[in-house]
Coordinates of C-alpha atoms in Angstrom, one line a residue:
M1 CA 11.2 -85.9 13.8
D2 CA 7.8 -84.5 12.9
Q3 CA 6.8 -85.4 9.4
H4 CA 3.4 -83.7 9.5
R5 CA 2.8 -80.8 7.2
S6 CA 1.4 -77.5 8.6
H7 CA -2.1 -76.7 7.2
N8 CA -2.6 -73.7 9.5
P9 CA 0.3 -71.3 9.2
N10 CA -1.5 -68.6 11.2
S11 CA -1.8 -70.8 14.3
S12 CA 1.6 -69.7 15.8
Y13 CA 0.5 -66.0 15.7
Q14 CA -3.1 -66.3 17.0
N15 CA -4.7 -67.3 20.3
R16 CA -1.7 -65.9 22.3
L17 CA -2.6 -63.3 24.9
S18 CA 0.9 -62.1 25.5
A19 CA 2.2 -60.7 28.8
Y20 CA 4.2 -58.2 26.8
K21 CA 2.2 -55.2 28.2
R22 CA 3.0 -56.3 31.7
D23 CA 6.7 -56.3 31.0
R24 CA 6.8 -53.3 28.6
D25 CA 6.9 -50.6 31.3
E26 CA 9.8 -52.4 33.0
S27 CA 11.6 -52.8 29.7
R28 CA 11.2 -49.1 28.9
R29 CA 12.6 -48.1 32.3
N30 CA 15.6 -50.3 31.6
P31 CA 15.7 -50.6 27.8
C32 CA 19.3 -51.8 27.5
G33 CA 19.6 -54.1 30.5
S34 CA 22.0 -51.6 32.1
K35 CA 22.2 -53.8 35.1
H36 CA 24.4 -56.0 33.0
S37 CA 25.9 -53.5 30.6
R38 CA 29.5 -52.5 30.5
P39 CA 31.6 -49.7 28.9
N40 CA 32.1 -49.9 25.2
H41 CA 35.5 -51.3 24.1
H42 CA 34.7 -51.8 20.4
P43 CA 37.6 -53.3 18.5
Y44 CA 36.4 -52.1 15.1
K45 CA 37.4 -48.5 14.5
S46 CA 36.7 -46.3 11.4
G47 CA 38.9 -43.7 10.0
T48 CA 37.0 -41.0 11.9
T49 CA 36.7 -40.3 15.6
P50 CA 33.4 -41.9 16.9
R51 CA 31.1 -39.5 18.7
Q52 CA 31.0 -40.1 22.4
N53 CA 27.9 -42.0 23.6
P54 CA 26.1 -41.9 26.9
P55 CA 27.7 -44.6 29.1
S56 CA 24.4 -45.9 30.2
S57 CA 23.4 -46.9 26.6
Q58 CA 26.6 -48.6 25.4
G59 CA 25.7 -52.2 26.3
L60 CA 22.9 -54.7 26.0
S61 CA 23.0 -58.0 27.8
T62 CA 22.2 -61.2 25.9
R63 CA 21.9 -63.4 29.0
R64 CA 19.4 -66.0 28.0
E65 CA 17.4 -65.7 31.2
L66 CA 16.5 -62.0 30.5
Y67 CA 14.6 -63.0 27.4
E68 CA 12.9 -66.2 28.6
R69 CA 9.5 -64.6 29.1
D70 CA 6.3 -64.0 27.0
F71 CA 7.0 -62.9 23.5
P72 CA 5.8 -59.4 22.5
V73 CA 3.0 -59.1 20.0
Y74 CA 4.3 -60.2 16.5
K75 CA 1.7 -59.8 13.8
Q76 CA 1.3 -62.3 11.0
P77 CA 3.7 -61.2 8.2
V78 CA 2.1 -60.0 5.0
E79 CA 3.8 -60.1 1.7
V80 CA 3.8 -56.7 0.0
G81 CA 5.9 -57.7 -2.9
C82 CA 8.8 -59.7 -4.3
F83 CA 11.8 -59.4 -6.6
S84 CA 14.1 -61.7 -8.6
L85 CA 17.9 -61.7 -9.2
D86 CA 19.0 -63.3 -12.4
S87 CA 22.2 -65.3 -13.3
E88 CA 24.2 -62.1 -13.4
R89 CA 22.7 -60.8 -10.1
R90 CA 20.5 -58.2 -11.9
F91 CA 17.4 -56.9 -10.1
F92 CA 13.9 -57.5 -11.5
N93 CA 10.8 -56.3 -9.8
D94 CA 8.9 -59.6 -10.4
S95 CA 8.7 -63.3 -9.6
R96 CA 10.5 -64.8 -12.6
Q97 CA 12.9 -66.7 -10.3
M98 CA 10.1 -68.4 -8.3
R99 CA 10.4 -72.2 -8.1
Y100 CA 7.9 -74.9 -7.2
Y101 CA 8.4 -77.7 -4.7
V102 CA 8.1 -81.3 -6.0
E103 CA 7.9 -83.7 -3.1
P104 CA 10.6 -86.4 -3.3
D105 CA 10.5 -90.0 -2.1
R106 CA 11.1 -90.3 1.6
N107 CA 14.4 -92.1 0.9
P108 CA 15.5 -90.5 -2.4
N109 CA 19.3 -91.3 -2.4
F110 CA 20.0 -87.9 -4.0
D111 CA 23.7 -87.5 -4.8
L112 CA 24.5 -84.0 -3.7
R113 CA 28.1 -84.1 -5.1
D114 CA 26.8 -84.4 -8.6
G115 CA 27.7 -81.3 -10.7
Y116 CA 30.0 -79.6 -8.2
K117 CA 33.0 -79.9 -10.5
D118 CA 31.4 -79.1 -13.8
R119 CA 27.9 -77.6 -13.4
F120 CA 28.3 -75.0 -10.7
I121 CA 28.5 -71.2 -10.9
K122 CA 29.2 -69.7 -7.5
R123 CA 28.2 -66.2 -6.5
D124 CA 31.2 -64.0 -5.6
D125 CA 30.8 -63.8 -1.9
R126 CA 33.5 -61.1 -1.7
V127 CA 31.0 -58.6 -3.1
K128 CA 28.9 -57.1 -0.3
E129 CA 25.5 -56.0 -1.6
K130 CA 24.4 -54.5 1.7
L131 CA 20.7 -53.4 1.4
D132 CA 20.9 -52.4 -2.3
H133 CA 18.4 -54.9 -3.7
I134 CA 15.8 -54.1 -1.0
L135 CA 16.4 -50.4 -1.6
R136 CA 15.8 -50.9 -5.4
W137 CA 12.5 -52.6 -4.5
I138 CA 11.5 -49.8 -2.2
L139 CA 12.1 -47.1 -4.9
A140 CA 10.0 -49.2 -7.4
N141 CA 7.2 -49.7 -4.9
R142 CA 7.0 -46.6 -2.8
S143 CA 3.3 -46.2 -3.2
K144 CA 2.8 -49.4 -1.2
L145 CA 4.8 -48.0 1.8
S146 CA 3.6 -44.3 2.0
S147 CA -0.2 -44.5 2.4
R148 CA -0.2 -42.8 5.8
V149 CA 2.6 -40.4 5.3
T150 CA 1.6 -36.7 5.6
T151 CA 3.2 -33.6 4.2
A152 CA 3.9 -32.5 7.7
S153 CA 5.8 -35.7 8.6
P154 CA 9.6 -36.0 7.8
R155 CA 9.1 -39.8 7.5
A156 CA 9.5 -41.0 3.9
L157 CA 8.2 -44.5 4.5
D158 CA 5.5 -45.9 6.7
V159 CA 7.9 -48.4 8.3
D160 CA 10.3 -48.1 11.3
I161 CA 12.9 -50.7 10.3
V162 CA 14.2 -51.9 6.9
T163 CA 16.6 -54.9 6.8
W164 CA 17.2 -58.4 5.5
R165 CA 15.6 -61.4 7.1
G166 CA 19.0 -62.9 7.9
H167 CA 20.0 -60.0 10.0
L168 CA 16.9 -60.3 12.2
T169 CA 17.6 -64.1 12.5
K170 CA 20.9 -63.3 14.0
L171 CA 19.3 -60.9 16.5
L172 CA 16.6 -63.4 17.4
T173 CA 19.0 -66.3 18.1
S174 CA 21.8 -64.3 19.9
P175 CA 20.9 -65.3 23.4
Y176 CA 21.3 -69.0 22.3
E177 CA 24.2 -68.6 20.0
T178 CA 27.6 -70.0 21.2
R179 CA 29.8 -70.0 18.1
E180 CA 29.4 -67.0 15.8
G181 CA 29.4 -63.2 16.5
W182 CA 28.1 -60.4 14.3
L183 CA 28.4 -56.8 13.4
L184 CA 25.3 -54.8 12.4
A185 CA 25.4 -51.2 11.1
V186 CA 22.3 -49.1 11.8
T187 CA 21.5 -45.8 10.1
R188 CA 18.4 -43.6 10.7
F189 CA 17.3 -41.8 7.5
R190 CA 14.0 -39.8 7.3
G191 CA 12.6 -41.5 10.3
T192 CA 13.4 -45.1 9.3
L193 CA 16.1 -47.4 10.7
Y194 CA 18.1 -49.3 8.1
I195 CA 20.1 -52.3 9.4
S196 CA 22.9 -53.8 7.3
E197 CA 25.5 -56.4 8.2
V198 CA 29.2 -55.8 8.3
E199 CA 31.5 -58.8 7.9
T200 CA 33.4 -59.5 11.0
E201 CA 37.1 -60.2 10.9
A202 CA 36.5 -63.8 12.0
A203 CA 33.9 -64.3 9.2
R204 CA 36.4 -62.8 6.7
R205 CA 39.1 -65.2 7.8
D206 CA 36.8 -68.2 7.6
R207 CA 35.6 -67.2 4.1
E208 CA 39.2 -66.7 2.8
N209 CA 40.5 -69.9 4.3
R210 CA 37.7 -72.3 3.6
E211 CA 38.8 -75.8 2.8
E212 CA 37.6 -77.5 -0.4
R213 CA 35.5 -79.9 1.7
H214 CA 33.6 -77.0 3.2
E215 CA 33.1 -75.3 -0.1
E216 CA 31.6 -78.6 -1.5
M217 CA 29.3 -79.0 1.5
M218 CA 28.0 -75.5 1.0
Y219 CA 27.1 -76.6 -2.6
W220 CA 25.2 -79.5 -1.3
G221 CA 22.4 -77.3 0.0
Y222 CA 21.9 -75.7 -3.4
K223 CA 22.0 -79.1 -5.1
F224 CA 19.2 -80.4 -2.8
E225 CA 17.1 -77.5 -4.0
Q226 CA 17.8 -78.5 -7.6
Y227 CA 16.6 -82.1 -6.9
T228 CA 13.3 -80.8 -5.4
C229 CA 12.3 -77.7 -7.3
A230 CA 10.8 -77.1 -10.7
D231 CA 10.6 -74.0 -12.8
N232 CA 6.8 -74.0 -12.9
A233 CA 3.9 -75.8 -11.3
H234 CA 3.6 -78.3 -14.2
S235 CA 7.2 -79.3 -14.7
V236 CA 9.6 -81.6 -12.9
P237 CA 13.1 -80.8 -11.4
D238 CA 16.1 -80.9 -13.6
P239 CA 19.0 -82.2 -11.5
G240 CA 21.2 -82.3 -14.6
G241 CA 21.2 -78.6 -15.0
V242 CA 23.6 -75.9 -13.8
V243 CA 23.5 -74.7 -10.2
N244 CA 23.9 -70.9 -10.3
T245 CA 23.8 -69.3 -6.8
N246 CA 23.5 -65.8 -8.3
E247 CA 19.9 -66.5 -9.0
A248 CA 17.4 -65.8 -6.3
F249 CA 13.7 -65.1 -5.6
C250 CA 13.0 -62.9 -2.6
T251 CA 9.9 -62.1 -0.7
V252 CA 9.3 -58.6 0.8
V253 CA 7.1 -58.7 3.9
Q254 CA 5.7 -56.3 6.4
T255 CA 4.9 -57.1 10.0
R256 CA 4.8 -55.4 13.4
L257 CA 6.8 -56.3 16.5
A258 CA 4.9 -54.6 19.4
D259 CA 4.9 -50.9 18.2
H260 CA 7.6 -51.3 15.6
R261 CA 6.7 -51.7 11.9
L262 CA 9.2 -53.9 10.1
L263 CA 9.9 -54.2 6.4
F264 CA 12.3 -56.9 5.4
S265 CA 13.2 -59.3 2.6
G266 CA 14.5 -62.8 2.5
E267 CA 15.3 -65.4 -0.1
V268 CA 12.6 -68.0 -0.7
D269 CA 13.6 -71.5 -1.9
C270 CA 10.3 -72.5 -3.4
R271 CA 6.5 -72.5 -3.0
D272 CA 3.8 -75.2 -2.8
K273 CA 2.7 -76.0 -6.4
D274 CA -0.9 -76.8 -5.3
P275 CA -3.1 -74.1 -6.9
N276 CA -5.3 -74.2 -3.8
A277 CA -2.3 -73.4 -1.5
P278 CA -2.7 -70.3 0.7
A279 CA -1.4 -67.0 -0.4
P280 CA 2.3 -66.0 0.2
P281 CA 4.1 -66.2 2.5
A282 CA 2.1 -69.2 3.8
C283 CA 2.7 -71.2 0.6
Y284 CA 6.5 -70.9 0.8
I285 CA 8.8 -73.7 1.8
E286 CA 12.3 -73.5 3.2
L287 CA 14.7 -76.3 2.1
K288 CA 17.7 -77.5 4.2
T289 CA 20.2 -80.2 4.4
S290 CA 21.9 -81.7 7.5
A291 CA 23.9 -84.7 8.5
E292 CA 21.8 -87.8 9.2
I293 CA 21.1 -88.3 12.9
C294 CA 22.5 -91.6 14.3
T295 CA 23.0 -91.0 18.0
P296 CA 21.1 -89.3 20.9
K297 CA 23.9 -86.7 21.1
Q298 CA 23.6 -85.9 17.4
R299 CA 19.9 -85.4 17.9
S300 CA 20.4 -83.2 20.9
N301 CA 22.9 -81.0 19.0
F302 CA 20.6 -80.8 16.0
H303 CA 17.7 -79.5 18.1
R304 CA 20.0 -77.2 20.1
F305 CA 21.8 -75.5 17.3
K306 CA 20.5 -76.2 13.8
L307 CA 16.8 -76.5 14.3
L308 CA 16.7 -73.3 16.3
K309 CA 18.2 -71.4 13.4
W310 CA 15.9 -73.0 10.9
W311 CA 12.9 -72.1 13.0
A312 CA 14.0 -68.5 13.4
Q313 CA 14.7 -68.1 9.8
S314 CA 11.3 -69.3 8.7
F315 CA 9.2 -67.9 11.6
L316 CA 10.2 -64.3 10.9
P317 CA 8.7 -64.1 7.3
G318 CA 5.8 -66.5 8.1
V319 CA 7.1 -69.5 6.2
P320 CA 5.2 -72.4 7.7
R321 CA 7.5 -75.4 7.1
V322 CA 11.0 -76.6 6.5
V323 CA 11.8 -79.6 4.4
A324 CA 15.1 -81.2 5.3
G325 CA 17.2 -83.7 3.5
F326 CA 19.4 -85.7 5.8
R327 CA 22.6 -86.9 4.1
D328 CA 25.4 -89.3 4.9
H329 CA 29.1 -88.4 5.0
E330 CA 29.4 -88.9 1.3
G331 CA 26.7 -86.3 0.5
V332 CA 23.9 -88.8 -0.4
V333 CA 20.4 -87.8 0.9
V334 CA 19.1 -90.9 2.7
T335 CA 15.9 -89.5 4.1
V336 CA 13.7 -86.4 3.9
D337 CA 11.6 -85.0 6.7
T338 CA 9.2 -82.0 7.1
F339 CA 9.3 -79.7 10.1
P340 CA 6.3 -77.3 10.7
I341 CA 7.0 -73.9 12.2
S342 CA 4.9 -73.8 15.3
K343 CA 6.7 -72.0 18.1
M344 CA 7.6 -68.4 19.1
S345 CA 10.8 -66.9 20.5
H346 CA 12.3 -63.5 21.4
L347 CA 13.6 -60.7 19.3
I348 CA 16.2 -58.1 20.4
K349 CA 15.5 -54.3 19.9
R350 CA 18.1 -51.7 18.8
I351 CA 17.9 -47.9 18.9
A352 CA 19.7 -45.2 16.8
A353 CA 19.0 -41.6 17.6
E354 CA 20.4 -39.2 14.9
D355 CA 18.6 -39.1 11.6
N356 CA 21.5 -38.9 9.1
P357 CA 22.4 -41.4 6.3
S358 CA 26.1 -40.8 6.9
V359 CA 25.9 -41.7 10.6
V360 CA 26.2 -45.4 11.4
Y361 CA 25.6 -47.1 14.8
L362 CA 27.8 -50.2 14.7
F363 CA 26.5 -52.9 17.0
S364 CA 28.9 -55.7 17.8
W365 CA 28.3 -59.1 19.6
E366 CA 30.4 -62.1 20.4
P367 CA 29.1 -65.3 22.1
H368 CA 29.0 -65.1 25.9
R369 CA 29.4 -61.3 25.8
D370 CA 27.1 -58.2 25.9
V371 CA 26.1 -56.3 22.8
T372 CA 28.1 -53.1 22.5
Y373 CA 28.0 -50.2 20.0
S374 CA 30.0 -47.3 18.6
V375 CA 29.0 -44.4 16.5
H376 CA 30.7 -43.6 13.1
R377 CA 30.2 -40.6 10.9
D378 CA 31.2 -40.5 7.2
S379 CA 33.0 -43.8 7.7
Q380 CA 33.6 -47.0 5.7
Y381 CA 30.6 -48.5 7.5
S382 CA 28.1 -46.2 5.7
F383 CA 25.9 -48.3 3.5
L384 CA 22.9 -46.2 2.1
P385 CA 24.0 -45.4 -1.5
H386 CA 23.8 -41.9 -2.8
W387 CA 21.2 -42.9 -5.5
Y388 CA 18.8 -44.0 -2.8
V389 CA 19.4 -41.0 -0.5
E390 CA 18.9 -38.5 -3.4
E391 CA 15.8 -40.2 -4.7
M392 CA 14.2 -40.4 -1.2
T393 CA 15.1 -36.8 -0.4
S394 CA 14.1 -35.1 -3.7
S395 CA 10.5 -36.4 -3.6

């Protein structure tokens, strides 16, 4: 495992003369991989009758070989803002929840079980926040997003897509995912696509039937953050405090994938405390935990499944490194390693035609199947709140 730190976070975006232009015409002629598509038999129905869709655009193949080619141009992400969520999940348009990384010993023996029974406040994961926090940030920072909008243009924001980083991670890794499917709702409003996740039935069942051991292991990741993060650049971690998963610091970044302008947000674990560290997002650090690797098969599975997701999650917002704590079966961190983000991969594109906040294009995918979609009007899948639509329409 690579223990070197990355001192050049831009290297993975530069010096790459992509063959994207060579493949773009072919992709435009066959944008949904119709050679491998099939009719839509979507199992998730709303209370209304979905509008009929053109049969040629109801499927998108996720066969891995279709995406193993040169990556399209992906610009270095630029942070345009941030926001914080406090212990009660209230939104603040500032960085008050930012934490600073304090490098631990290589073999720290952190007890990740400590505090689970008596110092843990867990966010209610039954509450689905959709895009609400990102939308609040947009309303508070519209001047940053509308510099090139003209009075003649119906577009309210100078971006094509608004979403969470986690949703893009799922799209990016779909051709290589073998375990978990997803549902993504897409709405076009005033020229911008908004993408929000819908909980699948399988995910709901897993959430409602988690065993206590699984719940505790989810806590371990947050506890590792508590061992390695301080509240400011001059303090030290406080592992005796309360772990409250309502609290969060989120970056908001802009980038471009080929001709598509993206605005998305993602939670950031911490930043480098060095005052000479590069500007965000290049100073950010992702923290992870994983079972210690003892056999070649375990190492193979780690690279095949977990490391791929870690890379995708950090690559998208331009976070240059992941610090991982490897723990034993009892939840004790026995070693810590650093993984620089230095590769590139492939992102899947989605299209929604009608500009209407009450119309949702619901994309569905399960491992080893094609992506399918259905259209829902005024349904339970609608996710843009009235307060956002009214504010964006009135101005």
